[in-house]
Short mmCIF file of C-alpha atoms in Angstrom, two decimals:
data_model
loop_
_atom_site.label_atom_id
_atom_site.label_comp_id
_atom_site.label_asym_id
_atom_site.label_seq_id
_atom_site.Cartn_x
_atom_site.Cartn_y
_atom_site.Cartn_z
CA UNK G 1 15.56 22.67 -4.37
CA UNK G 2 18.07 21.70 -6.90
CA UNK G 3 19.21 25.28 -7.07
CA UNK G 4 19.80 25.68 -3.57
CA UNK G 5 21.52 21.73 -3.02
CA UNK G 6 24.10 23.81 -5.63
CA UNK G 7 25.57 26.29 -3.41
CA UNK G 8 27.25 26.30 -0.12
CA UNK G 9 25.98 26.58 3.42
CA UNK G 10 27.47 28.91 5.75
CA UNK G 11 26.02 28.71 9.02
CA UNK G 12 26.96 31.32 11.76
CA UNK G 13 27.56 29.73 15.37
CA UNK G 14 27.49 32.11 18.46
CA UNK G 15 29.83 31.32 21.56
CA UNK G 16 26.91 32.09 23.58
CA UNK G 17 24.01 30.03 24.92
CA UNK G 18 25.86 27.00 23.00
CA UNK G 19 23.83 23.97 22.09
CA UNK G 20 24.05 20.76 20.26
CA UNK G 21 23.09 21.22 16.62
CA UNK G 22 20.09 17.94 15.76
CA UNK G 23 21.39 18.48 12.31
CA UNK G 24 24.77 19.51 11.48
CA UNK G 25 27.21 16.91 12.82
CA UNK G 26 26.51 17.71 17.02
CA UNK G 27 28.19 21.15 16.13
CA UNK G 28 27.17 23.48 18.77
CA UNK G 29 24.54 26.08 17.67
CA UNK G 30 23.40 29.39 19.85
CA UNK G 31 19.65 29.93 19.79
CA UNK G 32 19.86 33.01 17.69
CA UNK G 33 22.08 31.25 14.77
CA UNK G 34 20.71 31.71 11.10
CA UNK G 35 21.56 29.58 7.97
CA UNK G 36 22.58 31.69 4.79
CA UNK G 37 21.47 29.84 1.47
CA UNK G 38 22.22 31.32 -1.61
CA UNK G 39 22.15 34.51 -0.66
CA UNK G 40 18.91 34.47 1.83
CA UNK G 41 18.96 33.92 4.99
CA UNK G 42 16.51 31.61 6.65
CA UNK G 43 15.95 31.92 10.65
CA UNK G 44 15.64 27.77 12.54
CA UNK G 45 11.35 28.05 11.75
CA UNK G 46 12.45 28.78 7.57
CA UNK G 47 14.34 25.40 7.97
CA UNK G 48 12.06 23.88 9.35
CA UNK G 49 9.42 25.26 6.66
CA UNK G 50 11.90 24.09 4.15
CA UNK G 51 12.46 20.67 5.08
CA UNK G 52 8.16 20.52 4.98
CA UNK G 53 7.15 22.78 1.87
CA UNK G 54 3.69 22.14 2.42
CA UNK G 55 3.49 23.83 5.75
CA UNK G 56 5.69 26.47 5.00
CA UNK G 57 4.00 30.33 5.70
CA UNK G 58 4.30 33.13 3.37
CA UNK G 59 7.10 34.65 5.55
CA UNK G 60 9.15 31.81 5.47
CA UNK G 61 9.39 32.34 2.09
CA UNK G 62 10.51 36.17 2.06
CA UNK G 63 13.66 36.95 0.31
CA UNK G 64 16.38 38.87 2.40
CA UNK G 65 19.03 38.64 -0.67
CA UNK G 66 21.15 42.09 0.71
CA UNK G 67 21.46 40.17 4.59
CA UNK G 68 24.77 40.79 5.81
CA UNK G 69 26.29 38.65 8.85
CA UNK G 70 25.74 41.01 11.76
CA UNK G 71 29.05 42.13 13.08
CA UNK G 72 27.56 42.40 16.69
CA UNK G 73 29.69 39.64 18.11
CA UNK G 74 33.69 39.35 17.97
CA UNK G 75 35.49 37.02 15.41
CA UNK G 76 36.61 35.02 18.22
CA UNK G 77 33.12 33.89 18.97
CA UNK G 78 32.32 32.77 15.61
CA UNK G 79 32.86 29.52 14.20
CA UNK G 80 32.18 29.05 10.16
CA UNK G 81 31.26 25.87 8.81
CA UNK G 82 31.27 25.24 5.07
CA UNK G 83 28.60 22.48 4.42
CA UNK G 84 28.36 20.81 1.36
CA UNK G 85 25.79 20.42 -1.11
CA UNK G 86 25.07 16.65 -0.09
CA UNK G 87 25.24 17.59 3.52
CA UNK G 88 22.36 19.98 3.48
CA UNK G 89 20.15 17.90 0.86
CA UNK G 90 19.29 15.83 4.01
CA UNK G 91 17.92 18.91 5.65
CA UNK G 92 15.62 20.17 2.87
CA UNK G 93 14.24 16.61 2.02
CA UNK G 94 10.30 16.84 2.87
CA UNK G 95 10.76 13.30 3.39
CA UNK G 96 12.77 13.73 6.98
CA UNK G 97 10.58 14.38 10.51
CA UNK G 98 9.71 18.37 10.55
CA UNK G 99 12.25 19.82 12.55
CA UNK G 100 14.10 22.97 13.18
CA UNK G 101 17.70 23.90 15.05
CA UNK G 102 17.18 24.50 18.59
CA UNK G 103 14.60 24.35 21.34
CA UNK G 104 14.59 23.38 25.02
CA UNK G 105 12.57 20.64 24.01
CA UNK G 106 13.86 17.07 25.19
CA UNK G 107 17.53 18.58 26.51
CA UNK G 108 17.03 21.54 24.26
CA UNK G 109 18.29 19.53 21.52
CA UNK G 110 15.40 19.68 18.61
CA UNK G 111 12.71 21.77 18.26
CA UNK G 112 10.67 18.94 18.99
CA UNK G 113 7.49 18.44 21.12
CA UNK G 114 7.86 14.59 23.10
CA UNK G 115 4.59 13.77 20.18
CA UNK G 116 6.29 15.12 17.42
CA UNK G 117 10.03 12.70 18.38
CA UNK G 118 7.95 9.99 19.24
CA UNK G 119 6.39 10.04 15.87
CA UNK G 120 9.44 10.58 13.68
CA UNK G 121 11.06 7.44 15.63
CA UNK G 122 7.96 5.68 15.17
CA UNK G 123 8.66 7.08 11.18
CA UNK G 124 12.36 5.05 11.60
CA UNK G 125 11.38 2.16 13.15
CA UNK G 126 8.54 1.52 10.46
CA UNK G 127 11.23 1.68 7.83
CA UNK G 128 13.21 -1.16 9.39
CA UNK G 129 11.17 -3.45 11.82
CA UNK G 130 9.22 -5.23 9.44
CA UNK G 131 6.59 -7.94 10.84
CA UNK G 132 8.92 -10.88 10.68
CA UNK G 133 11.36 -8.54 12.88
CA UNK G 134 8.49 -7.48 14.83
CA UNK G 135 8.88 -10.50 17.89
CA UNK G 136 12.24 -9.08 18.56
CA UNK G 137 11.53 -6.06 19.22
CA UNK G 138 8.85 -6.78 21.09
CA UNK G 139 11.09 -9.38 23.20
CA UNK G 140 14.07 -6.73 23.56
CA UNK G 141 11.85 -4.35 25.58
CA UNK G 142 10.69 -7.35 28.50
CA UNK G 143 14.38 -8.00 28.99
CA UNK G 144 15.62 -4.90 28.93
CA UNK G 145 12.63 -3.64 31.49
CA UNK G 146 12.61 -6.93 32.78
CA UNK G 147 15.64 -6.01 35.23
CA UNK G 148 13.71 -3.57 37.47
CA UNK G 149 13.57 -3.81 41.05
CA UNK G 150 10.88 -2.18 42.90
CA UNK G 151 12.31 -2.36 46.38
CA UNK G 152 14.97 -0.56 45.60
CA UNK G 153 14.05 1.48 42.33
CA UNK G 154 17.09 -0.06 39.96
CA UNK G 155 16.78 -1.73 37.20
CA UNK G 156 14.32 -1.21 34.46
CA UNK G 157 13.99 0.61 31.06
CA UNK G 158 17.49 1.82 30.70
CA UNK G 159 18.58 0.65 27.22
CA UNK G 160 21.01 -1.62 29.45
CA UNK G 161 20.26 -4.73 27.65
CA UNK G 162 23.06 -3.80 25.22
CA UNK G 163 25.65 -4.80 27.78
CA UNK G 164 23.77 -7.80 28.97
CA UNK G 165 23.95 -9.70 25.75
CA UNK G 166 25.94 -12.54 26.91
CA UNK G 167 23.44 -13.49 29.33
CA UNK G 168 22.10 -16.68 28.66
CA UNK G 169 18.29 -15.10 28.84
CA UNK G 170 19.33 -12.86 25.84
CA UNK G 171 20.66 -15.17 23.41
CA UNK G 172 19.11 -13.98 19.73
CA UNK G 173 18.92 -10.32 21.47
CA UNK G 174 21.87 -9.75 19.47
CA UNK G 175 20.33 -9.73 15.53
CA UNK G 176 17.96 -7.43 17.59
CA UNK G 177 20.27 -4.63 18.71
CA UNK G 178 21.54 -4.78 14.98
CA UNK G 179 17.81 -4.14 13.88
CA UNK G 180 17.90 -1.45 15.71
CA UNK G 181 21.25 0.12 14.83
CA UNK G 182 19.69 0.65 11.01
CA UNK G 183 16.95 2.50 12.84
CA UNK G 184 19.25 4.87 14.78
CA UNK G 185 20.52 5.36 11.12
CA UNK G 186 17.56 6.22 9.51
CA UNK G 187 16.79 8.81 12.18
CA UNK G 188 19.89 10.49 11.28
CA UNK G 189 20.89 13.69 13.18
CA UNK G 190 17.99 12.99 15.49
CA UNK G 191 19.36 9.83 16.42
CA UNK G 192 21.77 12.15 18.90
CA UNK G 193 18.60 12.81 21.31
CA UNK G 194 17.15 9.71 21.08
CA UNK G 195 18.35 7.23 23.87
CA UNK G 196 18.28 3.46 23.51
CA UNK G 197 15.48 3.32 26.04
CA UNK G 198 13.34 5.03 24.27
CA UNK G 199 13.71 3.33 21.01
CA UNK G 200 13.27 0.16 22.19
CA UNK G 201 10.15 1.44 23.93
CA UNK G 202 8.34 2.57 20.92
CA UNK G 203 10.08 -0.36 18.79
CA UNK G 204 7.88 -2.61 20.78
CA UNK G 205 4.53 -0.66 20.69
CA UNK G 206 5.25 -0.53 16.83
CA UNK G 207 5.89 -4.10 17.12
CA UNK G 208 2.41 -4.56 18.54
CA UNK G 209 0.41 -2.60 16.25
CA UNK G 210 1.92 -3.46 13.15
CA UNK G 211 1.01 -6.79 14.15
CA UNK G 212 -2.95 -5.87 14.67
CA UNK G 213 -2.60 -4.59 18.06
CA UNK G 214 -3.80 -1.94 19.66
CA UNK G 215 -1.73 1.52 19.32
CA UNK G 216 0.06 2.34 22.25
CA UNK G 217 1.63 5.95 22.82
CA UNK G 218 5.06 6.29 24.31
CA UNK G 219 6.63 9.00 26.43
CA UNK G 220 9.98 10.11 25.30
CA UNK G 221 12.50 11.00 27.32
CA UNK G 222 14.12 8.10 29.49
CA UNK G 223 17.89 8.35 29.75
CA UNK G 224 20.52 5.23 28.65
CA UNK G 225 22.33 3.64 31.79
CA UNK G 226 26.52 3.42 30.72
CA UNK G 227 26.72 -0.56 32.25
CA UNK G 228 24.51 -3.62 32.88
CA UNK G 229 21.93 -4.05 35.61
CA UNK G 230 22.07 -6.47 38.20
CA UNK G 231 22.31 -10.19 37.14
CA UNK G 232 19.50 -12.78 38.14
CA UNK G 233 16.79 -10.44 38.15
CA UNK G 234 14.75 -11.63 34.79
CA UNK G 235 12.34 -13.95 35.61
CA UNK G 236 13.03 -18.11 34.68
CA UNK G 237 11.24 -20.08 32.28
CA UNK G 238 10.78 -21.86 34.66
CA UNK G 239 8.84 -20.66 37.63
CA UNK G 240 5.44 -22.19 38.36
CA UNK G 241 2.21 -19.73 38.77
CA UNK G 242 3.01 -18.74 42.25
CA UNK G 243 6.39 -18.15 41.51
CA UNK G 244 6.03 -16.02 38.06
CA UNK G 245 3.28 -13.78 40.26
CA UNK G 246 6.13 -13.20 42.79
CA UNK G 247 8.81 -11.96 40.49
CA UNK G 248 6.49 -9.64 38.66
CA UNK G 249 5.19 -8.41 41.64
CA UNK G 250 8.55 -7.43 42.84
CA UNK G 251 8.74 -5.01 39.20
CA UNK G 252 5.56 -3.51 40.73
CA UNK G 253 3.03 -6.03 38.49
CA UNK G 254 -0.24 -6.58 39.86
CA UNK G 255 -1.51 -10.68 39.20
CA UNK G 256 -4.16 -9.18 36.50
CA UNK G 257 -1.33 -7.12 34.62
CA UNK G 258 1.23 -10.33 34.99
CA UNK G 259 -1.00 -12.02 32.90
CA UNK G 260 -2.10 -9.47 30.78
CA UNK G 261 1.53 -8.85 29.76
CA UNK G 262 2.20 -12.61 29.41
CA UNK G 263 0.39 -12.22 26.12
CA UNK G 264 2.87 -11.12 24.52
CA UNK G 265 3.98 -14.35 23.95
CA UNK G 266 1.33 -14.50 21.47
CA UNK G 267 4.42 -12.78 19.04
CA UNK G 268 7.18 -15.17 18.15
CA UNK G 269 5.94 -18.30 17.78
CA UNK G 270 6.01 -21.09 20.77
CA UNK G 271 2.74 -22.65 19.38
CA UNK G 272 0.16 -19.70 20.06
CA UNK G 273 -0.96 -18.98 16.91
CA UNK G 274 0.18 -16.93 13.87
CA UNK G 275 4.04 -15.54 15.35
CA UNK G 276 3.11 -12.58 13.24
CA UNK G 277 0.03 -11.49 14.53
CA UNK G 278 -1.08 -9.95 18.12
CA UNK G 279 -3.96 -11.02 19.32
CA UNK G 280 -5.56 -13.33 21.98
CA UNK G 281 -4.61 -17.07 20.96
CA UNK G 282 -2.00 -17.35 23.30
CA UNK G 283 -5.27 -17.26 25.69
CA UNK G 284 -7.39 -19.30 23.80
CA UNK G 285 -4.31 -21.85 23.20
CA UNK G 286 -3.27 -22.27 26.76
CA UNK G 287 -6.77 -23.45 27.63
CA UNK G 288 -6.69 -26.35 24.87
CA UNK G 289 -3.22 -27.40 26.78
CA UNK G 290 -1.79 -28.48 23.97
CA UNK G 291 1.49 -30.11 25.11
CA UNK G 292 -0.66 -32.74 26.99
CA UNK G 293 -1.65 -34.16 23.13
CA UNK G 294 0.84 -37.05 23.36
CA UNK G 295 -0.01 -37.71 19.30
CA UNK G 296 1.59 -34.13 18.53
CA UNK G 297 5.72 -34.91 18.26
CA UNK G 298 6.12 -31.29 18.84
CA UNK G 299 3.81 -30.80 21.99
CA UNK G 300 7.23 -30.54 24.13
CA UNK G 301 7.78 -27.05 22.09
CA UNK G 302 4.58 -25.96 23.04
CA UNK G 303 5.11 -23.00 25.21
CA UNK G 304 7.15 -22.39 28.17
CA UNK G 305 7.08 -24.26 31.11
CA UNK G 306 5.75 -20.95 33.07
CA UNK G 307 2.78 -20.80 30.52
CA UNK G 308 2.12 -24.33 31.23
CA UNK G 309 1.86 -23.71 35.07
CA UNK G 310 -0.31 -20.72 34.64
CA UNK G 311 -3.50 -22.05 32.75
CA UNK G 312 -3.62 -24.69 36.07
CA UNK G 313 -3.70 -21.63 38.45
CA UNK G 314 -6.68 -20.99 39.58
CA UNK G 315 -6.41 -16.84 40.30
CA UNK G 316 -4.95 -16.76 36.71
CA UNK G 317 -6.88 -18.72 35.09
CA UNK G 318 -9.88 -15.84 35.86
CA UNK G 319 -7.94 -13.68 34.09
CA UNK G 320 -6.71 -16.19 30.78
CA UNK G 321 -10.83 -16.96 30.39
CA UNK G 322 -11.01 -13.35 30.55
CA UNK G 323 -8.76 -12.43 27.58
CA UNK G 324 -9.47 -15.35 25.70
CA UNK G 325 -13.07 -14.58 25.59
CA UNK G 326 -12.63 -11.11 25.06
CA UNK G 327 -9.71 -9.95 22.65
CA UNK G 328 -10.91 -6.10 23.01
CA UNK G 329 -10.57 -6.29 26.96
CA UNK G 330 -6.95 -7.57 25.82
CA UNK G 331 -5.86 -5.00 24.27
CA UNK G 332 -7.18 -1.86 26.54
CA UNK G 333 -5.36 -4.02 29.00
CA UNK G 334 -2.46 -4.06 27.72
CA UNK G 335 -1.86 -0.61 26.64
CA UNK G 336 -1.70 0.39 30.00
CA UNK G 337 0.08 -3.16 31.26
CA UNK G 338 3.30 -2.07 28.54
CA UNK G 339 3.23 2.11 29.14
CA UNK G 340 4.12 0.52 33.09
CA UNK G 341 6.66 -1.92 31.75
CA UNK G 342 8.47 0.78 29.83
CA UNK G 343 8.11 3.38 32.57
CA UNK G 344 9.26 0.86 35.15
CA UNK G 345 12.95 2.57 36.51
CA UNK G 346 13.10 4.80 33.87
CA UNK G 347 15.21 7.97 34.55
CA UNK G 348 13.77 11.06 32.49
CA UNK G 349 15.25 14.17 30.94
#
């Protein structure tokens, strides 16, 4: 490796069937490109075989020392690249997601399959969102979601939140968004194909789990909106029962998934329990009403209003006595409560 981190890269890019390159600066690479180390020349699978050693097959290894650069396509329609030696240690690192040039994979970006990006971004976000940052990201994805509209299909999981910032309903969204710009680093080249939808999305499921909930897959592939969404659409702190079922039925939220989904207040504090861990005390804490315990000095910071008005709701109330009986019935619950938050207006590749 050491031996090969020594010499130049010249890579070869065709002026046909031009692409984004994952890995070498968004350069444009054709399909049929090849990467000349040291002499050999390694097709997009021997990259990939050399950034994971272990997989590697015994014809990735072959030697092809005497290659020439074909001389099949005009001087015009070449572009040569000289990449250093600390450019391309990146590439061979069997530490980085397994990857190779080109595919039509996800915008034929990476030669990627949606399970294979979705777990080298879960790879990123592990490095960063510890549990202590694990609340925000979980929070980040209901606001930025939060602004869908059913009626008339706007709004949603659009990565749009980074434009509404200033909106009194995001305040603290902002150390959040930072968070997340040392993922997008740590992803690197592949950062170019990931949108800001999506990494929110699986921010939050890895918020979950890493917090001892249940493991939620994530589709990849929802595209970034370029301005904010509509104002006034995230529901208040506020709203009694009636009124929080009403808002989340206009996002397309049945009265059982409202609920369900309101446990994610269980993350972050408010009074339900550990703010590090994901489970069902924000159930089993509503039904104690706390803030009514006029010897607690701090019953006032109990929750939000809305929580309050739920537990005295008699249709909700089924399902709080539900989940706080019955953490497992929680968490298959939710799984499918969040994949329909993060879906919710999202426009796909």
């Amino acid at each position: 490796m050491a031996s090969l981190a020594a010499q130049s890269v010249s890579c070869e890019l065709g002026a046909l069937s031009w692409q984004r390159s994952a890995v070498a600066g968004g350069l444009p690479v054709r399909r049929s490109s090849s990467v000349t180390l040291a002499g050999v020349t390694k097709t997009n699978r021997s990259v990939r075989a050399a950034a994971n050693p272990g997989s590697s097959s015994s014809s990735s290894r072959s030697s092809e020392s005497d290659a020439k650069p074909s001389n099949a396509v005009s001087r015009r329609s070449l572009l040569a690249v000289s990449l250093s030696a600390a450019t391309l240690a990146p590439l061979l690192s069997p530490s980085l997601p397994s990857f190779s040039l080109l595919s039509p994979a996800l915008a034929a970006d990476v030669d990627l399959s949606p399970a294979e990006l979705e777990a080298a971004v879960r790879r990123a976000v592990a490095k960063v969102v510890t549990r202590a940052k694990a609340p925000g990201a979980l929070r980040i994805v209901f606001h930025d979601a939060g602004t869908y509209d059913l009626a008339t299909n706007t709004g949603g999981m659009n990565g749009s939140v980074r434009f509404e910032l200033q909106r009194p309903e995001n305040d603290g969204l902002k150390r959040t968004i930072k968070v997340l710009e040392k993922v997008r680093l740590e992803l690197g080249p592949l950062a170019k194909v990931v949108s800001w939808a999506d990494l929110m999305a699986v921010a939050g499921a890895h918020a979950v789990e890493s917090c001892g909930g249940p493991h939620i897959p994530v589709r990849m592939g929802r595209k970034d909106a370029s301005g904010p969404d509509p104002e006034n659409r995230m529901p208040a702190e506020t709203l009694n029962a009636k009124e929080v079922a009403a808002s989340f039925k206009t996002k397309g939220f049945s009265l059982q998934e409202t609920v369900c989904l309101l446990g994610a207040h269980t993350l972050g504090g408010k009074g339900f329990g550990d703010p590090t861990s994901f489970d069902n005390a924000y159930y089993s804490i509503l039904l104690t009403k706390p803030w009514l315990d006029t010897s607690n000095s701090m019953a006032d910071m109990l929750g939000l209003p809305s929580d309050r008005a739920i537990v005295d709701d008699d249709d909700c109330l089924v399902w709080i006595n539900k989940y706080a009986n019955d953490q497992n019935l929680f968490f298959r619950d939710f799984v499918p409560a969040y994949t329909k938050l993060v879906n919710s207006g999202a426009v796909w590749t």
